[in-house]
Short mmCIF file of C-alpha atoms and ligand atoms in Angstrom, two decimals:
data_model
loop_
_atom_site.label_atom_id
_atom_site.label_comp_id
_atom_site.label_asym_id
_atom_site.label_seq_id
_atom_site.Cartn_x
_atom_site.Cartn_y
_atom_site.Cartn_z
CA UNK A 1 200.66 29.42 111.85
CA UNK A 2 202.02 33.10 111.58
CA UNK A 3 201.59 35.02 114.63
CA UNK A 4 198.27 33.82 115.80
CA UNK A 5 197.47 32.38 118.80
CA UNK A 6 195.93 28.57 119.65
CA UNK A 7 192.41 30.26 119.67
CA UNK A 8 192.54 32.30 117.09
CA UNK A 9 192.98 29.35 115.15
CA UNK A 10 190.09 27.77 116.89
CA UNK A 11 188.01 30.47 116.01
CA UNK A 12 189.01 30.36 112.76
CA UNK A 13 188.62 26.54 112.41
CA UNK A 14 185.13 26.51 114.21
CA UNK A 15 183.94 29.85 112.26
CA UNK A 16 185.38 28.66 108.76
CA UNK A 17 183.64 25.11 108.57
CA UNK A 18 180.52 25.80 110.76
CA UNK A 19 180.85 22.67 112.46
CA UNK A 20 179.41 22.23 116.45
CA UNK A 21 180.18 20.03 119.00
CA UNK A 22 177.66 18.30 121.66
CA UNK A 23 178.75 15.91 124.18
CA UNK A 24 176.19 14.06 126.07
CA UNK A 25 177.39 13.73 129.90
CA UNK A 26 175.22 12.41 132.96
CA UNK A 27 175.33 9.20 135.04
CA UNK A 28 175.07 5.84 134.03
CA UNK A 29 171.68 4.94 132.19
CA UNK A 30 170.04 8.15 132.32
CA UNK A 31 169.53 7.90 128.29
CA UNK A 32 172.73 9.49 127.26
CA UNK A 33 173.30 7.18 124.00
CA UNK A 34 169.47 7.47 123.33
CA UNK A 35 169.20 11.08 123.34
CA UNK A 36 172.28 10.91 120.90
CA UNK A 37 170.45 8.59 118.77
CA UNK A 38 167.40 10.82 119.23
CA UNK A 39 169.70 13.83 118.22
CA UNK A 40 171.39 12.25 114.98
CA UNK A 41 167.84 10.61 113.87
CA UNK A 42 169.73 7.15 113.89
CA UNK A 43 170.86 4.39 116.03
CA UNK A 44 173.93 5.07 115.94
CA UNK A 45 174.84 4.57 120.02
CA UNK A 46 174.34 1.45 122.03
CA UNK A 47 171.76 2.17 124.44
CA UNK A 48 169.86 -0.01 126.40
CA UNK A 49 169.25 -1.40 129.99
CA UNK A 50 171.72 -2.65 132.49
CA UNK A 51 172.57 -1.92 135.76
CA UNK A 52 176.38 -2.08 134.31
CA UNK A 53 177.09 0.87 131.90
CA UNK A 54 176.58 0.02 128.31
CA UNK A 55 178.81 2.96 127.00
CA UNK A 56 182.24 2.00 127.85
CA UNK A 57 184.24 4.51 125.75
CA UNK A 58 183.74 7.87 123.79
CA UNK A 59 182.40 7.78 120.72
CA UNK A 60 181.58 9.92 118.00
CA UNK A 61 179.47 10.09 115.75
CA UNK A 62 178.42 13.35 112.98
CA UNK A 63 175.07 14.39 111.38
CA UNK A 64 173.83 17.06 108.97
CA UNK A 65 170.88 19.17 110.00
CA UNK A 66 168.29 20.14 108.01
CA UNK A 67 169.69 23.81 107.73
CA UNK A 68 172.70 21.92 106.84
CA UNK A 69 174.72 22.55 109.94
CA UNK A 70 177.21 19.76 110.72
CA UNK A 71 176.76 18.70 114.56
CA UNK A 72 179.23 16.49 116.06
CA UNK A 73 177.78 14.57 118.70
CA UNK A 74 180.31 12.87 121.43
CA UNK A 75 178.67 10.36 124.02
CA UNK A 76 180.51 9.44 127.30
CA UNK A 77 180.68 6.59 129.84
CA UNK A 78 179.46 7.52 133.63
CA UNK A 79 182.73 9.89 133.93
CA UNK A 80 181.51 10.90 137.08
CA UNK A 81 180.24 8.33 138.48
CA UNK A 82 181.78 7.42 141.50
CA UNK A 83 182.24 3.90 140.93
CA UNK A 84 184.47 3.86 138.03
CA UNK A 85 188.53 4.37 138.42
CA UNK A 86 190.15 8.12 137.98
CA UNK A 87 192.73 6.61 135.78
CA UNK A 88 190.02 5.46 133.17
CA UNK A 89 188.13 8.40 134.01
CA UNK A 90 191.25 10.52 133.18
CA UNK A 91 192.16 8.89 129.65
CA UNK A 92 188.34 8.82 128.99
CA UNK A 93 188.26 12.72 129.35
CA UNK A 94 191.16 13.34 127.30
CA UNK A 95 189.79 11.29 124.55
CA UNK A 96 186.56 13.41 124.54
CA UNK A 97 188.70 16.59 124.93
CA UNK A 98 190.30 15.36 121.65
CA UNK A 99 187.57 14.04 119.62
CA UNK A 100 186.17 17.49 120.14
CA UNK A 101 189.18 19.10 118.19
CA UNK A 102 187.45 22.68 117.84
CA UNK A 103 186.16 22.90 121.05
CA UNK A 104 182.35 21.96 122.44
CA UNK A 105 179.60 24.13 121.69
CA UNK A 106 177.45 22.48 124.45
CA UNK A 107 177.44 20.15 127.04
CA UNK A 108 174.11 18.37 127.60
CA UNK A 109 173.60 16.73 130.76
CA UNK A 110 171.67 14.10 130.59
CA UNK A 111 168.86 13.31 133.82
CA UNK A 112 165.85 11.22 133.86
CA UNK A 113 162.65 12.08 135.54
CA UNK A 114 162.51 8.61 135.30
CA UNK A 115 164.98 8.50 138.89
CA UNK A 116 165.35 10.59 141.83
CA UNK A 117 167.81 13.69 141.52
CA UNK A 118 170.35 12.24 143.69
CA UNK A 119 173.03 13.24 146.07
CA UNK A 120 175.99 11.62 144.07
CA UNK A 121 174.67 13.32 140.54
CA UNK A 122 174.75 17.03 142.36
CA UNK A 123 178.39 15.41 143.26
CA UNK A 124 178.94 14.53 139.73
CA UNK A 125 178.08 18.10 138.49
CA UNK A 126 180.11 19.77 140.78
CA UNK A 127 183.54 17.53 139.96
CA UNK A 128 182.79 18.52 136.48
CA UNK A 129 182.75 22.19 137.41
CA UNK A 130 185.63 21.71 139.54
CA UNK A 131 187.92 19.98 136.37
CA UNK A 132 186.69 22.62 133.55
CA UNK A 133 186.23 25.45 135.76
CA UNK A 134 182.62 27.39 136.49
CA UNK A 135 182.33 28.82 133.06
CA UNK A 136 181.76 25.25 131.65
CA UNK A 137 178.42 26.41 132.90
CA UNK A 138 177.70 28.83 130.19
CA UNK A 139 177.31 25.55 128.03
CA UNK A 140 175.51 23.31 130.09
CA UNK A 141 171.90 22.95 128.67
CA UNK A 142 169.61 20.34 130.76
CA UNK A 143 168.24 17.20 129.35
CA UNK A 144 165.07 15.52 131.06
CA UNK A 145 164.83 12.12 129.19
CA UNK A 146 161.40 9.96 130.01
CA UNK A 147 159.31 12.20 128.69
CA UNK A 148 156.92 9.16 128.08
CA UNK A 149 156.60 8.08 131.53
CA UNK A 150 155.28 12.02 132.26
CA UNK A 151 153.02 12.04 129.52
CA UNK A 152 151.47 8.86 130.98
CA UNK A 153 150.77 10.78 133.94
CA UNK A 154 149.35 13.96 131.91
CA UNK A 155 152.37 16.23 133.59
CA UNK A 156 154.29 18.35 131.60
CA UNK A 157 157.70 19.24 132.86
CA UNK A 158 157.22 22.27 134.85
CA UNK A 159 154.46 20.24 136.77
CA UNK A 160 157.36 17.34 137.29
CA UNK A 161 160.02 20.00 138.44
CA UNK A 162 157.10 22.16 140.46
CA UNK A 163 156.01 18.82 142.32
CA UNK A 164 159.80 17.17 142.85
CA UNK A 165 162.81 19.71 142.44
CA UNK A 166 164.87 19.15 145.33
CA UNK A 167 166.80 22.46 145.90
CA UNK A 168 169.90 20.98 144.26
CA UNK A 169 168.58 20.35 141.17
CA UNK A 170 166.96 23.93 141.60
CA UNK A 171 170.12 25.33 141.67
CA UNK A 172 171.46 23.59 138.77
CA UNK A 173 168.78 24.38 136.83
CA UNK A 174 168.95 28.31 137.84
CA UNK A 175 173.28 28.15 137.18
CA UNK A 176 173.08 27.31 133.37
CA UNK A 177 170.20 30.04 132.48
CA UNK A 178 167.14 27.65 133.26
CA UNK A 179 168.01 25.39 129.76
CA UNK A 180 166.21 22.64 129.92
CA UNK A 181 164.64 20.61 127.57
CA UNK A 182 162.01 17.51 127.86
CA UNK A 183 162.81 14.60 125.57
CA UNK A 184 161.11 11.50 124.82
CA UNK A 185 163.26 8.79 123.51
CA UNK A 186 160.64 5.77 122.83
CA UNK A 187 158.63 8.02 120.70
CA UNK A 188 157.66 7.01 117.41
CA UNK A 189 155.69 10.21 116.83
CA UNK A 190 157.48 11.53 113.71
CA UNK A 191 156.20 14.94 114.41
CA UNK A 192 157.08 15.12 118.64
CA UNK A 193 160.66 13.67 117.66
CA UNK A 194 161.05 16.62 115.27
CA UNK A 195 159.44 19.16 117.97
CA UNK A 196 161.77 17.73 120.90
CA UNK A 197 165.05 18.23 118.78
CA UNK A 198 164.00 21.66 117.12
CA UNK A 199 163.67 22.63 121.21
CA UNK A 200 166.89 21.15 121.71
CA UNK A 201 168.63 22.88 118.54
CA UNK A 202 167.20 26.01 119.83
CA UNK A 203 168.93 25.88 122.90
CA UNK A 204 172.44 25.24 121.80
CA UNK A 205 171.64 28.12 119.39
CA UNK A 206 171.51 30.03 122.09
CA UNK A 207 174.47 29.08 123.98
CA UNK A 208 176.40 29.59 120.87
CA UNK A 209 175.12 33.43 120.59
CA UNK A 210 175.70 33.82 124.62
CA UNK A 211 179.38 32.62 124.16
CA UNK A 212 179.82 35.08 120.84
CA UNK A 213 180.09 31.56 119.11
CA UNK A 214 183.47 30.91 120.73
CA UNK A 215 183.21 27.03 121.83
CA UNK A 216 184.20 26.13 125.08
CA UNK A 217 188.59 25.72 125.58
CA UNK A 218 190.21 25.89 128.74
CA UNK A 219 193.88 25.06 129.77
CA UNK A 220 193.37 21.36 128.72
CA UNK A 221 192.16 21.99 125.37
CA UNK A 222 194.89 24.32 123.97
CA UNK A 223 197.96 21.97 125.58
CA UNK A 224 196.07 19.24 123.49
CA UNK A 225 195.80 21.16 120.38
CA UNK A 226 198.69 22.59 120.12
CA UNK A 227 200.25 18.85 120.39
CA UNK A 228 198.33 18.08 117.60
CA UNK A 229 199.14 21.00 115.71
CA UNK A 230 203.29 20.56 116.71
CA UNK A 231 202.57 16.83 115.20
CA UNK A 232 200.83 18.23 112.41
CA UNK A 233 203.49 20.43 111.16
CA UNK A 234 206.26 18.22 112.00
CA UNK A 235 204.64 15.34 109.90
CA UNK A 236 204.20 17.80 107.13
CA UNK A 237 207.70 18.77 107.46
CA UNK A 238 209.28 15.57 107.50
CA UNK A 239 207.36 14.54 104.59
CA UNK A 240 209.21 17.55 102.55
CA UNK A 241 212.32 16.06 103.80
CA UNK A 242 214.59 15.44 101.36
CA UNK A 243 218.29 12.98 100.98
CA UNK A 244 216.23 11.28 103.76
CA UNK A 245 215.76 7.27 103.38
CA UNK A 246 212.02 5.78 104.03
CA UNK A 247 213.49 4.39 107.03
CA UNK A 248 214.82 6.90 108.31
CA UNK A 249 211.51 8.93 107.44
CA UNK A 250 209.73 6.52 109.03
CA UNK A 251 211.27 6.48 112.20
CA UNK A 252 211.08 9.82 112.91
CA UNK A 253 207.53 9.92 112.06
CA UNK A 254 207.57 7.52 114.48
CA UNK A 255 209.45 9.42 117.22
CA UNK A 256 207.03 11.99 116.80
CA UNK A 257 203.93 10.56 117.55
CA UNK A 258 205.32 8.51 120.79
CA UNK A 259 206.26 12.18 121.79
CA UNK A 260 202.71 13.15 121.12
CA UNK A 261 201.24 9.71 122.90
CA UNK A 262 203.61 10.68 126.23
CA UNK A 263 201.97 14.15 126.02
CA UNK A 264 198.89 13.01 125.89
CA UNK A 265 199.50 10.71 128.51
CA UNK A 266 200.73 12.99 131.03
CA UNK A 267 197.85 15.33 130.14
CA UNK A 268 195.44 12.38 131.02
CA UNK A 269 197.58 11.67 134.62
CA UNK A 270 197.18 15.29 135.11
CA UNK A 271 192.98 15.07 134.55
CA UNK A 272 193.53 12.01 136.66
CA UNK A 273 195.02 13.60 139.70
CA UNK A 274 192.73 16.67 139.32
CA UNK A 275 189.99 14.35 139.40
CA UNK A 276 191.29 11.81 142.28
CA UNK A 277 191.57 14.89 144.49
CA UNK A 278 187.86 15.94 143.48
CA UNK A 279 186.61 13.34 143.91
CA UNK A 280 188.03 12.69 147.56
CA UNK A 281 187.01 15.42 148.78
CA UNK A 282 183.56 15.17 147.19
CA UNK A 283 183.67 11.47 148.90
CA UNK A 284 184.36 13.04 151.75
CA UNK A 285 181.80 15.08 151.74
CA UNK A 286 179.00 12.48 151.07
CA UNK A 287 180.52 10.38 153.70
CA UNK A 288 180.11 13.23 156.59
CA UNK A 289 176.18 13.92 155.05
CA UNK A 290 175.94 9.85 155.53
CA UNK A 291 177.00 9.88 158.92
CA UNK A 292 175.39 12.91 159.73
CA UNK A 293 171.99 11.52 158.64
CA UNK A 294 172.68 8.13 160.21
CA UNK A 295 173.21 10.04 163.80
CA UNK A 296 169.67 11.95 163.21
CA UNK A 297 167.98 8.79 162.25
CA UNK A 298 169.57 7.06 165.20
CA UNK A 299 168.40 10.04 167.76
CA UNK A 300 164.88 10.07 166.25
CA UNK A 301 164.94 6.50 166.77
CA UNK A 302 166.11 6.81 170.23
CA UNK A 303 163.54 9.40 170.96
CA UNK A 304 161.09 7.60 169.78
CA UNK A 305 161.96 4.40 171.44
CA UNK A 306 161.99 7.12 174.22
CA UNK A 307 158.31 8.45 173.73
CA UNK A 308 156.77 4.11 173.28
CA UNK A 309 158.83 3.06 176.72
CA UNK A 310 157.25 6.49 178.53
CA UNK A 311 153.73 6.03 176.82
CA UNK A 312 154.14 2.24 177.91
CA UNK A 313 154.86 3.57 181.66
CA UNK A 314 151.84 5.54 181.21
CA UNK A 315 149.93 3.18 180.18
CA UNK A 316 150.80 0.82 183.10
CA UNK A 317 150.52 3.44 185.57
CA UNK A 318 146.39 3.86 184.45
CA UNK A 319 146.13 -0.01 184.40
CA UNK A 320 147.58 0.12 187.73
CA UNK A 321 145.13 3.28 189.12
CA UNK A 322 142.28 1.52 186.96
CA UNK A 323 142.88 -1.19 189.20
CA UNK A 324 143.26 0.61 192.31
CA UNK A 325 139.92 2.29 191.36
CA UNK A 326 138.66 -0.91 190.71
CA UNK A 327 139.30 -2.54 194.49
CA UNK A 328 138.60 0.42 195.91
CA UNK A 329 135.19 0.27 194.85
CA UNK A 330 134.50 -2.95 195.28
CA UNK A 331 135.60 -2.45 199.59
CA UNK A 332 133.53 0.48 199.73
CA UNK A 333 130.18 -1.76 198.11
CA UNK A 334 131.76 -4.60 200.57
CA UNK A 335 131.32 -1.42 203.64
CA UNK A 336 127.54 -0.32 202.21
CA UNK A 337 126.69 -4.07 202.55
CA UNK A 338 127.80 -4.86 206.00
CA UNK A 339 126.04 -1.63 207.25
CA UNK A 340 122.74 -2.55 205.91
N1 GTP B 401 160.85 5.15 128.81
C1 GTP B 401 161.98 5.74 128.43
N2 GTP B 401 163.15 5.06 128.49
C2 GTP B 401 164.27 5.70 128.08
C3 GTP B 401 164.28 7.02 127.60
N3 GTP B 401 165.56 7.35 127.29
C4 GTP B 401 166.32 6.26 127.56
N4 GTP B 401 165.55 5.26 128.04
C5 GTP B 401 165.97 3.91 128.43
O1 GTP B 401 166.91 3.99 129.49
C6 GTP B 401 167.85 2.93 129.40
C7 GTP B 401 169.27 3.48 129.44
O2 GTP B 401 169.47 4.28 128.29
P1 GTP B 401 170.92 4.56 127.67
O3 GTP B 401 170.71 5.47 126.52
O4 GTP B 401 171.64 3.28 127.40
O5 GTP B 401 171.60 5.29 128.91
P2 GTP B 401 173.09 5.84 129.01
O6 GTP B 401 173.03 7.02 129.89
O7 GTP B 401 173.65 6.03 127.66
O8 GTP B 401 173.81 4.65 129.75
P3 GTP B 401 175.30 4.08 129.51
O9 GTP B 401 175.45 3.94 128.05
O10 GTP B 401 175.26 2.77 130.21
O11 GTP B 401 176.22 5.07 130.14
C8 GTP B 401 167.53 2.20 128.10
O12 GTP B 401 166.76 1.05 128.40
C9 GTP B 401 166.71 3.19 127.31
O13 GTP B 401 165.81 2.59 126.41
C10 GTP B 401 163.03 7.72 127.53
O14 GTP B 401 162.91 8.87 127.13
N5 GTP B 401 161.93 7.03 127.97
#
């Protein structure tokens, strides 16, 4: 390794062989896996409708472009959805983290116009701010999936967003440069799936130029890598080992990578607490904005309840002078009678 530093030796690594990173994030059935598919022109993710999640782990999965540029494409479970555990959460994130050895080059969150913005997916966004820091959105390009269902409507997407965008989603639009892209995943339109990825492809272009083509890293990323380059070296190493049985060889390969296992395990307890604290306080939050909106539903209730019982008083008290009226009348005809 000489004298350089863990990202000079990213740079190098990502700069030498070219190759980019995407993970798909978002919540659970938004089309995550089927905009990867879309992406790599295959079916290569499980994606299809449950209320469960489909995607239970990160996977994978690599494709050449047509200009020959090798895209890595990583698809995740709901990590931030609040219903599944921080400890699986944790491990999940550190297995992304690691898949995406030279860094990611963009992270595409994944919404459907096909579902309300909602409350607990602005949550979502900001716990993954809050674990990889604000800069994570200089990589965040937006992914609108359903593009079908618009078209059936004859709306394009600024008409969706121009009709709908609750602030929100405004502001998450406006934080990662306005990058947003409209993608139809049932299409079998050879020439709108080749349009919708060339949009796509022209976006992370330009998050790579923004970021002077250095992927996103943060604290997480370099104590990962350089555990995988310490195991690296030492395997190497021990393999040049000589007057050394295979036995003994092989145990202290073996030493090695439970050393690199525990790191990575206390790397993933670390994400876990991060995220446990984030995501209490972001529970929290929702919680107060739930009770909050219960009490104004309850007043307006209560006024309104108010309003019917004093309209019903009202409405009594003209039955009542109606009625009065009414008697009135009829004693004063009674009167004109007698006199004549
Ligand atoms: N009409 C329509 N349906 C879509 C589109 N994209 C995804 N879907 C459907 O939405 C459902 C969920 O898609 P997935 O790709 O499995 O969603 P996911 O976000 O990967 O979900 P998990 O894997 O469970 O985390 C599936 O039935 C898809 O066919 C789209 O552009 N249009």
């Amino acid at each position: 390794m000489g004298g350089s530093s863990i990202d000079d030796e990213w740079e190098f690594t990502s700069a030498a062989n070219g190759v980019r990173t995407v993970v798909l994030v978002g919540r659970t059935g938004n089309g995550k896996s089927a905009t990867g598919n879309s992406i790599l022109r295959e079916k290569a993710f499980r994606s299809m409708s449950s209320s469960a999640g489909v995607t239970s782990i990160c996977e994978l999965r690599t494709t050449v472009l047509e200009d020959g540029q090798i895209l890595n494409v990583i698809d995740t479970p709901g990590l931030f959805d609040f219903s599944a555990e921080p400890e699986f959460i944790g491990q999940e994130i550190v297995n992304c983290i690691n898949m995406a050895k030279d860094g990611i080059h963009a992270v595409l969150v994944v919404l459907s116009v096909r579902s309300r913005f909602s409350r607990e997916e602005e949550a979502a966004i900001e716990s993954l701010q809050k674990l990889f820091g604000s800069k994570i959105s200089n990589y965040m390009i937006v992914v609108f999936t359903g593009g079908d269902d618009l078209e059936e409507n004859d709306e394009t997407l600024d008409d969706y967003l121009g009709r709908d965008c609750p602030a929100p989603l405004k502001n998450i639009l406006e934080m990662c440069g306005n990058r947003r892209v409209l993608f139809d995943n049932k299409t079998k339109d050879k020439s709108q799936k080749a349009e919708q990825l060339q949009q796509l492809l022209f976006l992370v272009n330009e998050v790579v130029k923004n970021n002077g083509g250095k992927p996103y890293t943060d604290a997480l990323f370099v104590e990962l890598k350089k555990g995988a380059i310490k195991l690296r070296d030492q395997t190497a190493e021990v393999n040049s080992l000589e007057g050394y049985s295979k036995q003994e060889i092989s145990e202290l390969k073996e030493q090695m990578q439970k050393s690199y296992e525990d790191q990575l395990k206390r790397i993933a307890e670390m994400v876990e607490s991060k995220l446990k604290e984030t995501t209490f306080r972001l529970e929290q939050q929702l919680a107060e904005e739930q009770a909050a909106r219960l009490k104004a539903e309850a007043s307006a209730q209560e006024a309104q309840m108010r309003s019917n019982d004093e309209i019903r008083k009202l409405r009594e008290h003209l039955e009542r002078a109606q009625r009065e009226t009414d008697a009135l009348k009829k004693q004063a005809e009674g009167g004109k009678c007698a006199i004549l």
